[in-house]
Coordinates of C-alpha atoms in Angstrom, one line a residue:
M175 CA -9.6 -23.4 0.7
K176 CA -6.5 -23.9 -1.3
L177 CA -4.4 -21.0 -2.4
K178 CA -4.0 -20.8 -6.2
S179 CA -0.6 -20.1 -7.7
V180 CA -0.6 -16.3 -7.4
N181 CA 1.4 -14.5 -10.1
T182 CA 1.4 -11.1 -8.5
N183 CA 3.0 -8.2 -10.4
L184 CA 6.3 -8.3 -8.6
D185 CA 7.4 -5.2 -10.4
I186 CA 4.7 -3.3 -8.6
Q187 CA 5.3 -2.4 -4.9
I188 CA 2.0 -2.2 -3.2
D189 CA 0.9 -1.8 0.4
C190 CA -0.2 -4.6 2.6
F191 CA -4.0 -4.1 2.2
I192 CA -3.9 -3.6 -1.6
S193 CA -1.6 -6.6 -2.0
G194 CA -4.2 -8.7 -0.2
V195 CA -6.8 -7.4 -2.6
T196 CA -4.5 -8.3 -5.5
F197 CA -4.2 -11.9 -4.3
L198 CA -8.0 -12.0 -4.0
L199 CA -8.5 -10.7 -7.6
E200 CA -5.9 -13.1 -9.0
Y201 CA -7.5 -16.0 -7.1
Y202 CA -10.7 -15.2 -9.1
E203 CA -8.8 -14.5 -12.2
V204 CA -9.9 -10.8 -12.3
D205 CA -7.6 -8.2 -13.9
E206 CA -6.4 -6.0 -11.1
S207 CA -5.3 -3.0 -13.3
P208 CA -8.5 -1.0 -12.8
L209 CA -7.8 -1.1 -9.0
Y210 CA -4.3 0.3 -9.5
L211 CA -5.4 2.9 -12.0
N212 CA -8.1 4.1 -9.6
D213 CA -6.1 6.8 -7.8
I214 CA -3.2 9.2 -8.1
S215 CA -1.2 10.7 -5.3
Y216 CA 0.7 13.9 -4.6
F217 CA 2.7 15.4 -1.8
K218 CA 0.7 17.4 0.8
S219 CA 1.5 20.1 3.2
S220 CA 3.9 18.5 5.7
D221 CA 6.1 15.6 6.7
I222 CA 6.6 14.5 3.1
D223 CA 3.3 12.8 3.3
V224 CA 1.0 11.9 0.4
E225 CA -2.6 12.7 -0.4
T226 CA -4.5 10.4 -2.7
V227 CA -7.3 11.3 -5.1
H228 CA -9.7 8.5 -6.1
N229 CA -11.5 8.1 -9.3
Y230 CA -14.0 5.8 -7.5
E231 CA -14.3 4.9 -3.8
F232 CA -12.9 1.5 -2.9
N233 CA -16.3 -0.2 -2.5
E234 CA -17.3 1.3 -5.9
I235 CA -14.2 0.0 -7.8
M236 CA -14.7 -3.4 -6.1
D237 CA -18.3 -3.4 -7.3
K238 CA -17.2 -2.7 -10.8
L239 CA -14.7 -5.6 -10.6
G240 CA -17.5 -7.9 -9.4
F241 CA -17.3 -8.0 -5.6
E242 CA -19.4 -6.9 -2.7
Y243 CA -17.1 -5.4 -0.1
N244 CA -17.7 -4.9 3.6
K245 CA -15.5 -4.1 6.5
V246 CA -16.7 -5.2 9.9
Y247 CA -15.5 -5.0 13.5
I248 CA -15.6 -8.3 15.2
E249 CA -16.0 -8.8 19.0
K250 CA -13.4 -11.0 20.7
D251 CA -15.7 -13.9 21.4
N252 CA -16.6 -14.2 17.7
F253 CA -13.2 -13.5 16.0
I254 CA -11.9 -17.0 15.3
R255 CA -15.4 -18.4 14.5
T256 CA -16.1 -15.5 12.0
L257 CA -12.8 -16.1 10.2
Q258 CA -13.4 -19.8 10.0
F259 CA -17.0 -19.3 8.7
Q260 CA -15.8 -17.0 5.9
I261 CA -13.0 -19.4 4.9
D262 CA -15.3 -22.4 5.0
G263 CA -17.6 -20.5 2.5
G264 CA -14.7 -20.1 0.1
Y265 CA -14.0 -16.4 0.8
P266 CA -10.5 -15.1 1.6
I267 CA -10.2 -12.3 4.2
I268 CA -8.0 -9.4 4.9
V269 CA -7.4 -8.6 8.6
D270 CA -6.0 -5.5 10.1
I271 CA -3.1 -6.3 12.5
D272 CA -0.6 -4.6 14.8
M273 CA 2.9 -5.7 13.8
Y274 CA 4.0 -5.6 17.5
Y275 CA 2.4 -9.0 18.0
N276 CA 3.1 -10.5 14.6
P277 CA 5.4 -13.4 15.2
I278 CA 6.3 -13.8 11.5
S279 CA 7.8 -10.3 11.3
P280 CA 11.0 -10.4 13.6
G281 CA 11.9 -6.8 12.7
T282 CA 8.9 -5.4 14.6
Y283 CA 7.8 -8.3 16.8
H284 CA 7.7 -7.0 20.4
R285 CA 9.6 -4.0 19.2
T286 CA 7.3 -1.6 17.3
H287 CA 3.6 -0.9 17.0
A288 CA 2.8 -0.5 13.3
R289 CA -0.3 -0.8 11.1
H290 CA -0.3 -3.9 8.8
A291 CA -2.8 -6.2 7.1
L292 CA -2.7 -9.9 6.4
Y293 CA -4.4 -11.9 3.7
V294 CA -6.0 -15.0 5.4
Y295 CA -7.0 -17.8 3.1
G296 CA -7.2 -21.0 5.2
Y297 CA -6.8 -22.7 8.5
E298 CA -5.9 -26.1 10.0
N299 CA -4.9 -27.5 13.4
D300 CA -5.5 -24.2 15.2
M301 CA -3.4 -22.3 12.7
F302 CA -4.5 -19.7 10.1
N303 CA -2.8 -19.7 6.7
V304 CA -1.7 -16.2 5.8
I305 CA 0.4 -14.3 3.2
E306 CA 3.0 -11.9 4.5
I307 CA 4.4 -9.1 2.4
N308 CA 8.2 -8.7 2.9
W309 CA 8.8 -4.9 3.1
I310 CA 12.6 -5.4 2.9
N311 CA 12.3 -7.0 -0.5
S312 CA 9.4 -4.8 -1.5
S313 CA 6.8 -6.9 -3.3
Q314 CA 8.1 -10.3 -2.3
Y315 CA 5.6 -12.4 -0.3
K316 CA 5.6 -15.7 1.7
E317 CA 3.0 -18.0 3.0
H318 CA 3.0 -18.5 6.7
K319 CA 0.9 -20.1 9.5
I320 CA -0.1 -18.1 12.6
P321 CA -1.8 -19.7 15.7
F322 CA -5.4 -18.6 16.2
E323 CA -4.7 -16.8 19.4
E324 CA -1.7 -14.9 17.9
L325 CA -3.7 -13.5 15.0
E326 CA -6.5 -12.6 17.5
K327 CA -4.0 -10.7 19.6
C328 CA -2.6 -8.8 16.6
Y329 CA -6.1 -7.7 15.6
F330 CA -7.3 -6.4 19.0
S331 CA -3.9 -4.8 19.6
Y332 CA -4.5 -2.9 16.4
K333 CA -7.8 -1.6 17.8
D334 CA -6.1 -0.6 21.1
N335 CA -3.3 1.3 19.4
F336 CA -4.9 2.6 16.2
K337 CA -8.6 2.9 17.2
E338 CA -10.4 1.2 14.3
A339 CA -9.7 -2.4 13.4
Y340 CA -11.5 -4.2 10.7
V341 CA -11.9 -7.6 9.1
H342 CA -12.4 -7.0 5.4
L343 CA -14.9 -9.2 3.6
F344 CA -15.3 -9.8 -0.1
Y345 CA -18.1 -11.7 -1.9
K346 CA -17.9 -12.6 -5.5
K347 CA -20.9 -11.6 -7.5
S348 CA -22.2 -13.4 -10.7
E349 CA -20.7 -12.2 -14.0
D350 CA -24.1 -10.7 -14.9
N351 CA -23.8 -8.2 -12.1
C352 CA -20.3 -7.0 -12.9
L353 CA -20.0 -3.5 -14.4
Q354 CA -17.8 -2.9 -17.4
F355 CA -15.8 0.2 -18.2
D356 CA -12.7 1.2 -20.2
Y357 CA -10.3 1.9 -17.4
R358 CA -7.5 3.1 -19.7
D359 CA -9.6 6.0 -21.2
E360 CA -10.9 6.7 -17.7
Y361 CA -7.4 6.9 -16.3
K362 CA -6.2 9.4 -18.9
T363 CA -9.2 11.6 -18.3
F364 CA -8.8 11.2 -14.5
V365 CA -5.2 12.2 -14.5
K366 CA -5.8 15.2 -16.8
K367 CA -8.6 16.3 -14.5
N368 CA -6.3 16.2 -11.4
I369 CA -3.1 17.4 -13.0
D370 CA -3.2 20.5 -10.8
F371 CA -3.1 18.3 -7.7
I372 CA 0.1 16.7 -9.0
H373 CA 1.7 20.1 -9.8
E374 CA 0.7 21.4 -6.3
G375 CA 2.4 18.3 -4.8
I376 CA 5.7 18.8 -6.7
L377 CA 5.9 22.4 -5.5
Q378 CA 5.1 21.2 -1.9
L379 CA 7.8 18.6 -2.0
K380 CA 10.4 21.4 -2.1
S381 CA 8.9 23.0 1.0
N382 CA 8.7 19.6 2.7
I383 CA 12.4 18.9 2.1
A384 CA 13.3 22.3 3.7
I385 CA 11.1 21.4 6.8
F386 CA 12.6 18.0 7.0
V387 CA 16.2 19.3 6.9
N388 CA 15.4 21.6 9.8
E389 CA 13.7 18.9 11.8
C390 CA 16.7 16.6 11.4
S391 CA 18.6 18.6 14.0
D392 CA 16.2 17.3 16.6
H393 CA 17.4 13.7 16.9
D394 CA 14.7 12.5 19.3
K395 CA 11.9 13.9 17.1
I396 CA 13.2 12.2 13.9
L397 CA 13.7 8.9 15.7
Q398 CA 10.1 9.1 17.0
K399 CA 8.8 9.8 13.5
S400 CA 10.9 7.1 11.8
S401 CA 8.0 4.6 11.6
Y402 CA 5.6 7.3 10.4
L403 CA 8.1 8.5 7.7
H404 CA 8.9 4.9 6.6
N405 CA 5.2 4.3 6.0
N406 CA 4.8 7.6 4.1
F407 CA 7.8 6.7 1.9
S408 CA 6.3 3.3 1.3
N409 CA 3.1 4.9 0.0
I410 CA 5.1 7.2 -2.3
I411 CA 7.0 4.2 -3.7
R412 CA 3.7 2.2 -4.1
H413 CA 2.0 4.9 -6.2
H414 CA 5.0 5.6 -8.3
T415 CA 5.7 1.9 -9.1
V416 CA 2.0 1.3 -9.9
E417 CA 1.9 4.2 -12.3
M418 CA 5.2 3.3 -13.9
S419 CA 4.3 -0.4 -14.4
L420 CA 0.9 0.3 -15.8
L421 CA 2.1 3.1 -18.1
N422 CA 4.7 0.6 -19.5
K423 CA 2.0 -2.0 -19.8
Y424 CA -0.7 0.0 -21.6
F425 CA 0.9 3.1 -23.1
S426 CA 4.0 2.4 -25.1
D427 CA 4.7 6.1 -25.7
A428 CA 5.0 7.0 -22.0
N429 CA 8.6 5.8 -21.6
M430 CA 10.0 9.2 -20.8
I431 CA 7.7 9.5 -17.8
T432 CA 8.5 6.0 -16.6
D433 CA 12.3 6.6 -16.9
K434 CA 12.1 9.6 -14.5
L435 CA 9.8 7.7 -12.2
S436 CA 12.2 4.8 -12.1
Q437 CA 15.1 7.0 -11.1
S438 CA 12.9 8.6 -8.4
I439 CA 11.8 5.2 -7.0
V440 CA 15.3 3.9 -6.6
L441 CA 16.1 6.9 -4.4
W442 CA 12.8 6.7 -2.4
M443 CA 13.7 3.1 -1.7
G444 CA 17.1 4.0 -0.3
I445 CA 15.5 6.7 1.9
R446 CA 12.8 4.3 3.2
A447 CA 15.4 1.6 4.0
G448 CA 17.3 4.0 6.2
F449 CA 14.2 4.9 8.2
Y450 CA 13.2 1.3 8.5
K451 CA 16.6 0.5 10.0
M452 CA 16.3 3.4 12.5
M453 CA 12.7 2.3 13.3
C454 CA 13.8 -1.3 14.1
Q455 CA 17.0 -0.3 16.0
K456 CA 15.4 2.6 17.8
K457 CA 18.7 4.5 17.4
Y458 CA 19.3 7.7 15.6
N459 CA 21.8 7.3 12.7
E460 CA 23.3 10.6 11.5
K461 CA 24.9 9.0 8.4
L462 CA 21.6 7.6 7.2
V463 CA 19.7 10.9 7.8
N464 CA 22.4 12.9 5.9
S465 CA 22.2 10.4 3.1
S466 CA 18.4 10.7 3.0
I467 CA 18.7 14.5 2.7
E468 CA 21.0 14.2 -0.3
K469 CA 18.7 11.7 -1.9
L470 CA 15.6 13.9 -1.3
L471 CA 17.2 16.8 -3.1
T472 CA 17.8 14.6 -6.1
V473 CA 14.3 13.1 -5.9
Q474 CA 12.9 16.6 -6.2
K475 CA 14.6 17.0 -9.6
Y476 CA 13.3 13.7 -10.9
E477 CA 9.8 14.4 -9.7
E478 CA 9.7 17.8 -11.5
E479 CA 11.0 16.2 -14.7
A480 CA 8.4 13.4 -14.5
Y481 CA 5.6 15.9 -14.1
N482 CA 6.8 17.9 -17.2
E483 CA 6.9 14.7 -19.2
L484 CA 3.4 13.8 -18.0
L485 CA 2.1 17.2 -19.1
H486 CA 3.6 16.6 -22.6
W487 CA 2.2 13.1 -22.8
L488 CA -1.3 14.2 -21.9
S489 CA -1.2 16.9 -24.5
I490 CA -0.6 14.2 -27.1
K491 CA -2.9 11.5 -25.8
I492 CA -6.0 13.7 -25.1

């Protein structure tokens, strides 16, 4: 299988699994916007984490986009053969991996156990062809080759450290079996229906910041949580940038919302970068933590303003 020239939305920062799905959709020339518009996120009760509400479950949205989706666990004796069989059939795969054994990610290789996923689209000479998302430069991606045994090790280490490891399979259905829907109208209705979740999240953010400030006095605890916090901040950035990009693309009168989200995203990226640095260096950095606290307080202001603009926008649109 040859990789087509993928024109992924580089203004959208998306997580490793969804980025793999994006490559898949663009390979088949399917608009990925309904996938991005399928959920909204808000802050939940602790650790500045995010909760996501879905319009459709993932398998349902993939069905609407024309794909049968399955996730399977593969035994070690069948891992390489199963991937080869899927690729030979013309089907790209997404594989859950542990970053600790990922040789193309020097920041975590033999340093940190972390969840990740790779888009696998080909193989030759005992090497799998994969796409790696560069989290330092957000949405940038590169093509790499990984030895069969290295990818296998990444996969089973994921199972050992994070319990459930899957190989994600996608089968393209015929056009006659694809469901059609107006995702823009559905998105507006979906957001209006869940606006209380967003409001709850904005209120919770203030409480979370206070908890975070108190926890920062415990250096060991913050250092231990640096990977966890980095991943949470990545999720926040992903959902904000997706929302901002698609509002700009489909709703020309939502610019006040996107302006506030853009200001918030810049700060979240700075916070995330600090915790990524601590995660890799395994060393508490007081300057980075204090800077993060200052940014969080400013983020809260932008989040509240974006929410108020969203309320106003919805009152006009629906």
